[in-house]
Amino acid sequence: MSRSSSSPAPKVYGWCPGALRPMMSGDGLVVRIRAPLGRLSQAQARAIAGLSQQHGNGLIDLSARANLQLRGISDQSHAAVMAGLQDMGLLDRDATTESRRNILLSPFWQPGDANHTIARSLERALKAAEDLLLPGKFGFVVDAGPEPQLQSCAADIRIERSGDKLLVVADGAQTGCPVEVETAAEAALDLARWFLDQGGASMGRGRMRALIARRAAPASHSSPRSSSAPEPSPGMTAFGPLVALEFGQITAEAFARLADHGPLRLTPWRMILVEGAPELATLPGVILDETDPRLQVRVCTGAPGCLQALSPTRDLARDLAPFVPKGQVLHISGCAKGCAHPGPAPLALTATATDTFDLIHHGKASDQPSIKTLSASALRTAPKILTEGS
Ligand code: SF4
């Protein structure tokens, strides 16, 4: 990885926070909620909003794995939050089970369809597989609709459609193993065991993509994959309105008001599907318009919410969004880790100190900059500098 010369190397934790194993951040504990099937009833959503308001800082993130994160939880109130989640049926029996149950499901599932059936089977199988000691970030994708939609989402094992076939795919491979709806979950667990047997994990870390770069997938993985459908935009769908959250975050108050319209399905696109709602009221930080310029900006938590952040990021994102050329993406990162957009972006700003950023063209947050040490005020005064010479 080429590194921006003016940004210090970020710390890599190698695990994700959960509810039972929260992570300390700059604004308190981050408590991550992995909703089964990525769905919250209206009562669950309102109760989560209440926990955020009572015990956190009133801000809720939606992660790229369709998990919610309550922010600003104190050590003292963590137990009360766990009790609240337990009452809602949203708590696993222990942190290991919670970590293993890392399933991202297409939000467009219907009761009894292939997505729903496979996700349920996989959830049961993972809960029962106590011998399966997978790395902390190891995850599964269930994407068995008419065409794959989650290929750009990080995962180690994918269950996805390819034409009239259903495939289990090792991330990084161009082919997969044909399975049936009834056998998909077990085949996914077999592939997870193969990953461990092949030495894919070491010291609790390791990803399937890295293993596949070193050795081929099993011989039975010979059916070609289909390519992914584009990421959806906010707007009405056959299942209800799909709304984007400004920079992947929402206030607890707006979250509760969103749930007044119907059960919520969490997506990996920083969007929420409001099940069956005919229309929505305008809510702060909730984007209904697919042309909203904020959709062209990817921005991480930044300071003070992230302990590693060298600068605040979100206000700058709000101010620069209208100046991002149509069809392009601006990534603003509080450090070189680039959590909000791990891949390259046409435009990237990486913090190097408080309100000071390196500008990278067509690269990742950690890549060599085109222009170093731009101040946030200079960017606000002359946002054209973003695209000059790009
Ligand atoms: S990229 Fe942002 S959220 Fe990720 S570690 Fe750096 S400052 Fe924190």
mmCIF file of C-alpha atoms and ligand atoms in Angstrom:
data_model
loop_
_atom_site.group_PDB
_atom_site.id
_atom_site.type_symbol
_atom_site.label_atom_id
_atom_site.label_comp_id
_atom_site.label_asym_id
_atom_site.label_seq_id
_atom_site.Cartn_x
_atom_site.Cartn_y
_atom_site.Cartn_z
ATOM 1 C CA MET A 1 0.000 0.000 0.000
ATOM 2 C CA SER A 2 1.415 3.363 -0.950
ATOM 3 C CA ARG A 3 0.952 5.745 1.920
ATOM 4 C CA SER A 4 0.217 9.432 2.005
ATOM 5 C CA SER A 5 3.499 10.824 3.279
ATOM 6 C CA SER A 6 1.915 13.368 5.628
ATOM 7 C CA SER A 7 -0.585 11.075 7.352
ATOM 8 C CA PRO A 8 0.503 8.731 10.143
ATOM 9 C CA ALA A 9 -0.226 5.004 9.838
ATOM 10 C CA PRO A 10 -3.643 4.178 11.335
ATOM 11 C CA LYS A 11 -4.156 1.387 13.852
ATOM 12 C CA VAL A 12 -5.821 -1.781 12.527
ATOM 13 C CA TYR A 13 -7.957 -3.558 15.168
ATOM 14 C CA GLY A 14 -8.834 -6.715 13.172
ATOM 15 C CA TRP A 15 -12.248 -7.095 14.833
ATOM 16 C CA CYS A 16 -15.597 -5.374 14.705
ATOM 17 C CA PRO A 17 -17.562 -4.136 17.697
ATOM 18 C CA GLY A 18 -20.718 -5.942 18.738
ATOM 19 C CA ALA A 19 -23.322 -5.352 21.393
ATOM 20 C CA LEU A 20 -21.652 -7.699 23.892
ATOM 21 C CA ARG A 21 -18.154 -6.603 22.896
ATOM 22 C CA PRO A 22 -18.421 -2.854 22.263
ATOM 23 C CA MET A 23 -15.483 -0.765 21.057
ATOM 24 C CA MET A 24 -14.304 2.401 22.778
ATOM 25 C CA SER A 25 -14.358 5.386 20.480
ATOM 26 C CA GLY A 26 -13.793 9.107 20.871
ATOM 27 C CA ASP A 27 -17.381 9.707 21.979
ATOM 28 C CA GLY A 28 -17.828 6.663 24.223
ATOM 29 C CA LEU A 29 -18.619 3.023 23.534
ATOM 30 C CA VAL A 30 -19.883 1.994 20.101
ATOM 31 C CA VAL A 31 -22.534 -0.714 20.570
ATOM 32 C CA ARG A 32 -23.266 -2.524 17.318
ATOM 33 C CA ILE A 33 -26.634 -4.219 16.819
ATOM 34 C CA ARG A 34 -26.878 -7.082 14.336
ATOM 35 C CA ALA A 35 -30.610 -7.282 13.662
ATOM 36 C CA PRO A 36 -31.681 -10.796 12.573
ATOM 37 C CA LEU A 37 -32.559 -10.726 8.851
ATOM 38 C CA GLY A 38 -31.582 -7.045 8.898
ATOM 39 C CA ARG A 39 -35.107 -6.153 10.003
ATOM 40 C CA LEU A 40 -36.499 -4.226 12.959
ATOM 41 C CA SER A 41 -40.142 -4.144 13.916
ATOM 42 C CA GLN A 42 -41.562 -0.711 14.667
ATOM 43 C CA ALA A 43 -41.459 -1.462 18.399
ATOM 44 C CA GLN A 44 -37.799 -2.581 18.213
ATOM 45 C CA ALA A 45 -36.778 0.498 16.231
ATOM 46 C CA ARG A 46 -38.507 2.859 18.677
ATOM 47 C CA ALA A 47 -36.967 1.068 21.641
ATOM 48 C CA ILE A 48 -33.482 1.304 20.077
ATOM 49 C CA ALA A 49 -34.025 5.036 19.547
ATOM 50 C CA GLY A 50 -34.992 5.273 23.226
ATOM 51 C CA LEU A 51 -31.787 3.488 24.319
ATOM 52 C CA SER A 52 -29.734 5.872 22.192
ATOM 53 C CA GLN A 53 -31.431 8.903 23.723
ATOM 54 C CA GLN A 54 -31.312 7.625 27.280
ATOM 55 C CA HIS A 55 -27.850 6.064 27.377
ATOM 56 C CA GLY A 56 -25.964 7.346 24.320
ATOM 57 C CA ASN A 57 -25.419 10.617 22.526
ATOM 58 C CA GLY A 58 -28.585 10.337 20.408
ATOM 59 C CA LEU A 59 -26.701 9.403 17.227
ATOM 60 C CA ILE A 60 -27.098 6.092 15.386
ATOM 61 C CA ASP A 61 -24.829 4.896 12.566
ATOM 62 C CA LEU A 62 -25.759 2.442 9.825
ATOM 63 C CA SER A 63 -22.688 0.406 8.887
ATOM 64 C CA ALA A 64 -21.646 -1.016 5.525
ATOM 65 C CA ARG A 65 -22.728 -4.434 6.843
ATOM 66 C CA ALA A 66 -26.246 -3.173 7.568
ATOM 67 C CA ASN A 67 -25.651 -3.065 11.320
ATOM 68 C CA LEU A 68 -26.764 -0.247 13.587
ATOM 69 C CA GLN A 69 -24.300 1.412 15.923
ATOM 70 C CA LEU A 70 -25.377 3.254 19.033
ATOM 71 C CA ARG A 71 -22.750 5.902 19.786
ATOM 72 C CA GLY A 72 -21.690 7.599 22.982
ATOM 73 C CA ILE A 73 -22.651 4.790 25.381
ATOM 74 C CA SER A 74 -20.840 5.075 28.723
ATOM 75 C CA ASP A 75 -19.266 2.138 30.579
ATOM 76 C CA GLN A 76 -21.851 2.618 33.318
ATOM 77 C CA SER A 77 -24.851 2.427 30.985
ATOM 78 C CA HIS A 78 -23.667 -0.515 28.857
ATOM 79 C CA ALA A 79 -25.443 -3.043 31.106
ATOM 80 C CA ALA A 80 -28.736 -1.152 30.784
ATOM 81 C CA VAL A 81 -28.387 -1.103 27.001
ATOM 82 C CA MET A 82 -27.727 -4.874 27.003
ATOM 83 C CA ALA A 83 -30.835 -5.412 29.130
ATOM 84 C CA GLY A 84 -32.866 -3.346 26.685
ATOM 85 C CA LEU A 85 -31.569 -5.315 23.694
ATOM 86 C CA GLN A 86 -32.222 -8.581 25.521
ATOM 87 C CA ASP A 87 -35.850 -7.538 26.071
ATOM 88 C CA MET A 88 -36.173 -6.917 22.329
ATOM 89 C CA GLY A 89 -34.672 -10.313 21.409
ATOM 90 C CA LEU A 90 -31.653 -8.614 19.843
ATOM 91 C CA LEU A 91 -28.888 -10.060 22.015
ATOM 92 C CA ASP A 92 -26.872 -13.220 21.321
ATOM 93 C CA ARG A 93 -25.975 -15.652 24.094
ATOM 94 C CA ASP A 94 -22.300 -14.600 24.065
ATOM 95 C CA ALA A 95 -19.845 -12.405 22.157
ATOM 96 C CA THR A 96 -18.407 -15.336 20.145
ATOM 97 C CA THR A 97 -21.823 -16.337 18.819
ATOM 98 C CA GLU A 98 -22.579 -12.707 18.050
ATOM 99 C CA SER A 99 -19.342 -12.340 16.097
ATOM 100 C CA ARG A 100 -19.871 -15.589 14.140
ATOM 101 C CA ARG A 101 -23.435 -14.598 13.148
ATOM 102 C CA ASN A 102 -22.067 -12.116 10.638
ATOM 103 C CA ILE A 103 -24.618 -12.367 7.830
ATOM 104 C CA LEU A 104 -25.475 -9.628 5.365
ATOM 105 C CA LEU A 105 -28.796 -10.343 3.655
ATOM 106 C CA SER A 106 -30.352 -8.694 0.624
ATOM 107 C CA PRO A 107 -32.917 -6.252 2.060
ATOM 108 C CA PHE A 108 -35.403 -7.223 -0.663
ATOM 109 C CA TRP A 109 -36.272 -10.633 0.821
ATOM 110 C CA GLN A 110 -39.798 -11.890 1.207
ATOM 111 C CA PRO A 111 -41.012 -14.415 3.792
ATOM 112 C CA GLY A 112 -40.338 -17.932 2.506
ATOM 113 C CA ASP A 113 -38.249 -16.928 -0.526
ATOM 114 C CA ALA A 114 -34.711 -18.201 -1.193
ATOM 115 C CA ASN A 115 -33.023 -15.268 0.586
ATOM 116 C CA HIS A 116 -35.156 -15.652 3.700
ATOM 117 C CA THR A 117 -34.900 -19.450 3.824
ATOM 118 C CA ILE A 118 -31.120 -19.490 3.348
ATOM 119 C CA ALA A 119 -30.483 -16.673 5.820
ATOM 120 C CA ARG A 120 -32.550 -18.440 8.480
ATOM 121 C CA SER A 121 -30.714 -21.755 7.889
ATOM 122 C CA LEU A 122 -27.329 -20.031 7.905
ATOM 123 C CA GLU A 123 -28.133 -18.171 11.113
ATOM 124 C CA ARG A 124 -29.132 -21.435 12.831
ATOM 125 C CA ALA A 125 -26.082 -23.270 11.488
ATOM 126 C CA LEU A 126 -23.669 -20.533 12.584
ATOM 127 C CA LYS A 127 -25.182 -20.356 16.067
ATOM 128 C CA ALA A 128 -24.729 -24.097 16.438
ATOM 129 C CA ALA A 129 -21.198 -24.263 14.979
ATOM 130 C CA GLU A 130 -19.311 -23.645 18.217
ATOM 131 C CA ASP A 131 -16.171 -25.313 16.819
ATOM 132 C CA LEU A 132 -15.944 -22.794 13.987
ATOM 133 C CA LEU A 133 -13.333 -20.282 15.152
ATOM 134 C CA LEU A 134 -13.450 -17.733 12.361
ATOM 135 C CA PRO A 135 -11.522 -14.444 12.285
ATOM 136 C CA GLY A 136 -13.308 -11.468 13.826
ATOM 137 C CA LYS A 137 -14.272 -9.820 10.546
ATOM 138 C CA PHE A 138 -15.177 -13.010 8.645
ATOM 139 C CA GLY A 139 -18.614 -12.559 7.123
ATOM 140 C CA PHE A 140 -21.277 -14.098 4.879
ATOM 141 C CA VAL A 141 -23.508 -12.537 2.224
ATOM 142 C CA VAL A 142 -26.891 -13.987 1.222
ATOM 143 C CA ASP A 143 -27.745 -12.466 -2.143
ATOM 144 C CA ALA A 144 -30.078 -15.003 -3.759
ATOM 145 C CA GLY A 145 -32.525 -12.675 -5.527
ATOM 146 C CA PRO A 146 -32.982 -12.690 -9.313
ATOM 147 C CA GLU A 147 -29.551 -11.035 -9.795
ATOM 148 C CA PRO A 148 -26.700 -10.360 -7.372
ATOM 149 C CA GLN A 149 -26.828 -6.931 -5.737
ATOM 150 C CA LEU A 150 -24.264 -7.218 -2.961
ATOM 151 C CA GLN A 151 -21.072 -8.089 -4.841
ATOM 152 C CA SER A 152 -19.475 -4.785 -3.858
ATOM 153 C CA CYS A 153 -20.120 -5.444 -0.163
ATOM 154 C CA ALA A 154 -17.265 -6.942 1.830
ATOM 155 C CA ALA A 155 -17.755 -10.630 2.662
ATOM 156 C CA ASP A 156 -15.752 -13.843 2.765
ATOM 157 C CA ILE A 157 -18.399 -16.300 1.611
ATOM 158 C CA ARG A 158 -21.225 -15.371 -0.727
ATOM 159 C CA ILE A 159 -24.400 -17.215 -1.609
ATOM 160 C CA GLU A 160 -25.598 -15.603 -4.809
ATOM 161 C CA ARG A 161 -27.634 -16.189 -7.937
ATOM 162 C CA SER A 162 -26.013 -16.724 -11.334
ATOM 163 C CA GLY A 163 -28.666 -17.191 -14.021
ATOM 164 C CA ASP A 164 -30.781 -20.164 -12.970
ATOM 165 C CA LYS A 165 -28.111 -21.430 -10.561
ATOM 166 C CA LEU A 166 -27.487 -20.683 -6.940
ATOM 167 C CA LEU A 167 -23.776 -20.563 -6.086
ATOM 168 C CA VAL A 168 -21.652 -20.599 -2.977
ATOM 169 C CA VAL A 169 -18.645 -18.430 -3.757
ATOM 170 C CA ALA A 170 -15.335 -17.864 -1.998
ATOM 171 C CA ASP A 171 -14.689 -14.112 -2.045
ATOM 172 C CA GLY A 172 -12.080 -13.275 -4.662
ATOM 173 C CA ALA A 173 -12.984 -16.219 -6.924
ATOM 174 C CA GLN A 174 -14.703 -15.745 -10.286
ATOM 175 C CA THR A 175 -16.525 -19.069 -10.037
ATOM 176 C CA GLY A 176 -18.645 -20.813 -7.418
ATOM 177 C CA CYS A 177 -20.121 -24.135 -6.396
ATOM 178 C CA PRO A 178 -23.754 -24.842 -7.455
ATOM 179 C CA VAL A 179 -26.058 -25.560 -4.499
ATOM 180 C CA GLU A 180 -29.777 -25.781 -3.749
ATOM 181 C CA VAL A 181 -31.664 -23.500 -1.389
ATOM 182 C CA GLU A 182 -31.810 -26.370 1.119
ATOM 183 C CA THR A 183 -28.066 -27.110 0.972
ATOM 184 C CA ALA A 184 -26.656 -23.580 0.645
ATOM 185 C CA ALA A 185 -26.088 -22.901 4.353
ATOM 186 C CA GLU A 186 -24.276 -26.174 4.960
ATOM 187 C CA ALA A 187 -22.135 -25.643 1.841
ATOM 188 C CA ALA A 188 -21.218 -22.176 3.122
ATOM 189 C CA LEU A 189 -20.098 -23.651 6.453
ATOM 190 C CA ASP A 190 -18.097 -26.337 4.626
ATOM 191 C CA LEU A 191 -16.331 -23.561 2.729
ATOM 192 C CA ALA A 192 -15.629 -21.750 6.011
ATOM 193 C CA ARG A 193 -14.045 -24.950 7.373
ATOM 194 C CA TRP A 194 -12.013 -25.317 4.162
ATOM 195 C CA PHE A 195 -10.761 -21.744 4.718
ATOM 196 C CA LEU A 196 -9.545 -22.672 8.205
ATOM 197 C CA ASP A 197 -8.050 -25.994 7.050
ATOM 198 C CA GLN A 198 -6.109 -24.215 4.314
ATOM 199 C CA GLY A 199 -4.497 -21.868 6.833
ATOM 200 C CA GLY A 200 -6.627 -18.853 5.923
ATOM 201 C CA ALA A 201 -6.671 -17.596 9.525
ATOM 202 C CA SER A 202 -3.696 -16.763 11.671
ATOM 203 C CA MET A 203 -3.751 -15.167 15.143
ATOM 204 C CA GLY A 204 -7.496 -14.506 14.778
ATOM 205 C CA ARG A 205 -7.108 -12.647 11.481
ATOM 206 C CA GLY A 206 -7.371 -13.528 7.803
ATOM 207 C CA ARG A 207 -9.766 -13.046 4.901
ATOM 208 C CA MET A 208 -10.957 -15.386 2.179
ATOM 209 C CA ARG A 209 -9.870 -13.005 -0.589
ATOM 210 C CA ALA A 210 -6.262 -13.166 0.629
ATOM 211 C CA LEU A 211 -6.383 -16.977 0.721
ATOM 212 C CA ILE A 212 -7.865 -17.169 -2.784
ATOM 213 C CA ALA A 213 -5.041 -14.928 -4.024
ATOM 214 C CA ARG A 214 -2.623 -17.601 -2.787
ATOM 215 C CA ARG A 215 -4.492 -20.739 -3.825
ATOM 216 C CA ALA A 216 -7.480 -21.698 -5.987
ATOM 217 C CA ALA A 217 -10.949 -22.338 -4.589
ATOM 218 C CA PRO A 218 -12.005 -26.008 -4.219
ATOM 219 C CA ALA A 219 -12.371 -27.915 -7.513
ATOM 220 C CA SER A 220 -16.174 -28.043 -7.172
ATOM 221 C CA HIS A 221 -16.221 -24.247 -7.553
ATOM 222 C CA SER A 222 -16.298 -24.183 -11.330
ATOM 223 C CA SER A 223 -19.553 -22.397 -12.279
ATOM 224 C CA PRO A 224 -19.131 -18.811 -13.494
ATOM 225 C CA ARG A 225 -20.639 -15.942 -11.528
ATOM 226 C CA SER A 226 -22.979 -13.269 -12.902
ATOM 227 C CA SER A 227 -22.074 -9.640 -12.545
ATOM 228 C CA SER A 228 -23.761 -7.444 -9.962
ATOM 229 C CA ALA A 229 -26.697 -5.106 -10.494
ATOM 230 C CA PRO A 230 -25.876 -1.452 -9.752
ATOM 231 C CA GLU A 231 -26.365 -0.124 -6.241
ATOM 232 C CA PRO A 232 -29.948 1.167 -5.863
ATOM 233 C CA SER A 233 -30.763 4.850 -5.339
ATOM 234 C CA PRO A 234 -33.197 6.343 -2.859
ATOM 235 C CA GLY A 235 -36.778 6.184 -4.087
ATOM 236 C CA MET A 236 -39.872 4.011 -4.088
ATOM 237 C CA THR A 237 -39.392 0.246 -4.509
ATOM 238 C CA ALA A 238 -41.878 -2.599 -4.722
ATOM 239 C CA PHE A 239 -41.253 -3.170 -0.992
ATOM 240 C CA GLY A 240 -41.579 0.441 0.203
ATOM 241 C CA PRO A 241 -39.486 3.601 0.093
ATOM 242 C CA LEU A 242 -35.703 3.307 0.243
ATOM 243 C CA VAL A 243 -34.211 6.316 2.020
ATOM 244 C CA ALA A 244 -30.569 7.308 2.469
ATOM 245 C CA LEU A 245 -29.104 8.534 5.735
ATOM 246 C CA GLU A 246 -26.896 11.596 5.488
ATOM 247 C CA PHE A 247 -23.357 10.156 5.640
ATOM 248 C CA GLY A 248 -24.708 6.931 7.136
ATOM 249 C CA GLN A 249 -25.910 8.513 10.377
ATOM 250 C CA ILE A 250 -29.287 9.476 11.822
ATOM 251 C CA THR A 251 -30.500 11.018 15.047
ATOM 252 C CA ALA A 252 -32.431 8.751 17.399
ATOM 253 C CA GLU A 253 -35.388 11.093 17.119
ATOM 254 C CA ALA A 254 -35.514 10.840 13.306
ATOM 255 C CA PHE A 255 -34.978 7.065 13.516
ATOM 256 C CA ALA A 256 -38.043 6.700 15.764
ATOM 257 C CA ARG A 257 -40.094 8.914 13.461
ATOM 258 C CA LEU A 258 -39.005 6.843 10.455
ATOM 259 C CA ALA A 259 -40.284 3.743 12.262
ATOM 260 C CA ASP A 260 -43.697 5.408 12.623
ATOM 261 C CA HIS A 261 -44.121 4.617 8.906
ATOM 262 C CA GLY A 262 -43.378 0.884 9.098
ATOM 263 C CA PRO A 263 -40.839 -1.820 10.045
ATOM 264 C CA LEU A 264 -37.287 -0.972 8.978
ATOM 265 C CA ARG A 265 -34.958 -3.035 6.831
ATOM 266 C CA LEU A 266 -31.290 -2.136 7.112
ATOM 267 C CA THR A 267 -29.175 -2.125 3.966
ATOM 268 C CA PRO A 268 -25.409 -2.026 3.345
ATOM 269 C CA TRP A 269 -25.829 1.108 1.215
ATOM 270 C CA ARG A 270 -26.384 3.484 4.176
ATOM 271 C CA MET A 271 -30.043 3.319 3.261
ATOM 272 C CA ILE A 272 -33.116 2.046 5.072
ATOM 273 C CA LEU A 273 -36.095 0.393 3.434
ATOM 274 C CA VAL A 274 -39.306 1.375 5.195
ATOM 275 C CA GLU A 275 -41.409 -1.729 4.724
ATOM 276 C CA GLY A 276 -44.716 -1.104 2.978
ATOM 277 C CA ALA A 277 -44.891 2.667 3.628
ATOM 278 C CA PRO A 278 -46.880 4.495 0.929
ATOM 279 C CA GLU A 279 -45.025 7.784 1.525
ATOM 280 C CA LEU A 280 -42.721 9.448 4.032
ATOM 281 C CA ALA A 281 -42.590 12.742 5.862
ATOM 282 C CA THR A 282 -39.447 14.849 5.443
ATOM 283 C CA LEU A 283 -37.053 14.119 8.300
ATOM 284 C CA PRO A 284 -33.717 15.758 9.164
ATOM 285 C CA GLY A 285 -30.763 13.854 7.712
ATOM 286 C CA VAL A 286 -33.023 11.489 5.740
ATOM 287 C CA ILE A 287 -32.520 11.748 1.978
ATOM 288 C CA LEU A 288 -35.416 10.912 -0.318
ATOM 289 C CA ASP A 289 -34.084 12.513 -3.510
ATOM 290 C CA GLU A 290 -31.685 10.481 -5.631
ATOM 291 C CA THR A 291 -30.044 13.692 -6.944
ATOM 292 C CA ASP A 292 -29.109 14.977 -3.477
ATOM 293 C CA PRO A 293 -25.382 15.922 -3.687
ATOM 294 C CA ARG A 294 -24.656 14.430 -0.255
ATOM 295 C CA LEU A 295 -25.042 11.008 -1.872
ATOM 296 C CA GLN A 296 -21.799 11.662 -3.769
ATOM 297 C CA VAL A 297 -19.757 11.986 -0.579
ATOM 298 C CA ARG A 298 -18.416 9.131 1.549
ATOM 299 C CA VAL A 299 -17.222 10.317 4.926
ATOM 300 C CA CYS A 300 -16.150 8.531 8.076
ATOM 301 C CA THR A 301 -16.915 9.435 11.685
ATOM 302 C CA GLY A 302 -13.884 11.713 11.990
ATOM 303 C CA ALA A 303 -13.062 13.679 15.147
ATOM 304 C CA PRO A 304 -14.134 13.698 17.886
ATOM 305 C CA GLY A 305 -16.115 10.450 17.419
ATOM 306 C CA CYS A 306 -13.129 8.348 16.295
ATOM 307 C CA LEU A 307 -10.030 8.098 18.469
ATOM 308 C CA GLN A 308 -7.786 7.821 15.398
ATOM 309 C CA ALA A 309 -9.228 10.810 13.564
ATOM 310 C CA LEU A 310 -6.897 13.704 12.962
ATOM 311 C CA SER A 311 -9.696 16.132 12.062
ATOM 312 C CA PRO A 312 -13.465 16.563 12.009
ATOM 313 C CA THR A 313 -14.864 15.461 8.658
ATOM 314 C CA ARG A 314 -18.657 15.735 8.509
ATOM 315 C CA ASP A 315 -19.151 19.491 8.399
ATOM 316 C CA LEU A 316 -16.605 19.692 5.593
ATOM 317 C CA ALA A 317 -18.470 16.907 3.754
ATOM 318 C CA ARG A 318 -21.710 18.885 4.031
ATOM 319 C CA ASP A 319 -20.025 22.042 2.744
ATOM 320 C CA LEU A 320 -18.185 20.396 -0.171
ATOM 321 C CA ALA A 321 -20.975 18.087 -1.370
ATOM 322 C CA PRO A 322 -22.521 20.638 -3.791
ATOM 323 C CA PHE A 323 -19.149 21.011 -5.533
ATOM 324 C CA VAL A 324 -18.555 17.349 -6.363
ATOM 325 C CA PRO A 325 -18.977 16.940 -10.147
ATOM 326 C CA LYS A 326 -21.956 14.821 -11.180
ATOM 327 C CA GLY A 327 -21.118 11.144 -11.381
ATOM 328 C CA GLN A 328 -18.023 11.468 -9.186
ATOM 329 C CA VAL A 329 -17.438 10.506 -5.568
ATOM 330 C CA LEU A 330 -15.594 12.497 -2.913
ATOM 331 C CA HIS A 331 -14.193 10.484 -0.035
ATOM 332 C CA ILE A 332 -13.309 12.423 3.127
ATOM 333 C CA SER A 333 -11.344 10.422 5.651
ATOM 334 C CA GLY A 334 -10.275 11.337 9.168
ATOM 335 C CA CYS A 335 -7.090 9.288 8.735
ATOM 336 C CA ALA A 336 -5.357 7.098 6.157
ATOM 337 C CA LYS A 337 -7.374 4.014 7.103
ATOM 338 C CA GLY A 338 -10.230 5.078 4.805
ATOM 339 C CA CYS A 339 -13.041 3.246 6.645
ATOM 340 C CA ALA A 340 -15.863 4.947 4.743
ATOM 341 C CA HIS A 341 -14.583 3.937 1.300
ATOM 342 C CA PRO A 342 -11.786 1.349 1.324
ATOM 343 C CA GLY A 343 -11.374 1.381 -2.483
ATOM 344 C CA PRO A 344 -10.152 4.191 -4.742
ATOM 345 C CA ALA A 345 -12.346 7.270 -5.284
ATOM 346 C CA PRO A 346 -12.069 9.939 -7.990
ATOM 347 C CA LEU A 347 -11.480 12.497 -5.223
ATOM 348 C CA ALA A 348 -10.243 11.791 -1.711
ATOM 349 C CA LEU A 349 -9.333 14.096 1.169
ATOM 350 C CA THR A 350 -7.327 12.497 3.968
ATOM 351 C CA ALA A 351 -6.826 14.387 7.213
ATOM 352 C CA THR A 352 -3.236 14.971 8.233
ATOM 353 C CA ALA A 353 -3.920 17.335 11.157
ATOM 354 C CA THR A 354 -6.861 19.288 12.556
ATOM 355 C CA ASP A 355 -8.704 20.835 9.591
ATOM 356 C CA THR A 356 -5.829 19.974 7.242
ATOM 357 C CA PHE A 357 -6.129 17.461 4.424
ATOM 358 C CA ASP A 358 -4.154 15.860 1.611
ATOM 359 C CA LEU A 359 -5.992 15.676 -1.724
ATOM 360 C CA ILE A 360 -5.708 12.420 -3.662
ATOM 361 C CA HIS A 361 -6.985 12.018 -7.203
ATOM 362 C CA HIS A 362 -8.209 8.566 -8.280
ATOM 363 C CA GLY A 363 -6.876 6.779 -5.239
ATOM 364 C CA LYS A 364 -7.449 5.498 -1.748
ATOM 365 C CA ALA A 365 -7.180 7.524 1.445
ATOM 366 C CA SER A 366 -3.711 6.060 1.983
ATOM 367 C CA ASP A 367 -2.360 6.805 -1.504
ATOM 368 C CA GLN A 368 0.119 9.474 -2.483
ATOM 369 C CA PRO A 369 -1.552 12.897 -2.628
ATOM 370 C CA SER A 370 -1.710 15.220 -5.615
ATOM 371 C CA ILE A 371 -1.789 18.213 -3.254
ATOM 372 C CA LYS A 372 -0.633 18.184 0.360
ATOM 373 C CA THR A 373 -1.806 20.016 3.474
ATOM 374 C CA LEU A 374 -4.847 21.905 2.224
ATOM 375 C CA SER A 375 -6.717 23.673 4.992
ATOM 376 C CA ALA A 376 -10.439 23.079 5.405
ATOM 377 C CA SER A 377 -11.028 26.818 5.083
ATOM 378 C CA ALA A 378 -9.085 26.924 1.781
ATOM 379 C CA LEU A 379 -11.234 24.055 0.502
ATOM 380 C CA ARG A 380 -14.414 25.847 1.544
ATOM 381 C CA THR A 381 -13.266 29.126 -0.008
ATOM 382 C CA ALA A 382 -12.113 27.599 -3.294
ATOM 383 C CA PRO A 383 -13.719 24.147 -3.709
ATOM 384 C CA LYS A 384 -12.691 24.127 -7.382
ATOM 385 C CA ILE A 385 -9.265 23.030 -6.179
ATOM 386 C CA LEU A 386 -10.784 19.573 -5.707
ATOM 387 C CA THR A 387 -10.980 18.958 -9.436
ATOM 388 C CA GLU A 388 -8.187 21.131 -10.813
ATOM 389 C CA GLY A 389 -5.666 18.910 -12.554
ATOM 390 C CA SER A 390 -7.589 15.717 -11.752
HETATM 391 S S1 SF4 B 1 -10.910 6.374 8.600
HETATM 392 FE FE1 SF4 B 1 -12.143 7.663 9.966
HETATM 393 S S2 SF4 B 1 -13.370 6.243 11.163
HETATM 394 FE FE2 SF4 B 1 -11.718 5.041 10.221
HETATM 395 S S3 SF4 B 1 -10.101 5.009 11.773
HETATM 396 FE FE3 SF4 B 1 -9.672 6.752 10.446
HETATM 397 S S4 SF4 B 1 -10.680 8.519 11.380
HETATM 398 FE FE4 SF4 B 1 -11.521 6.665 12.314
#
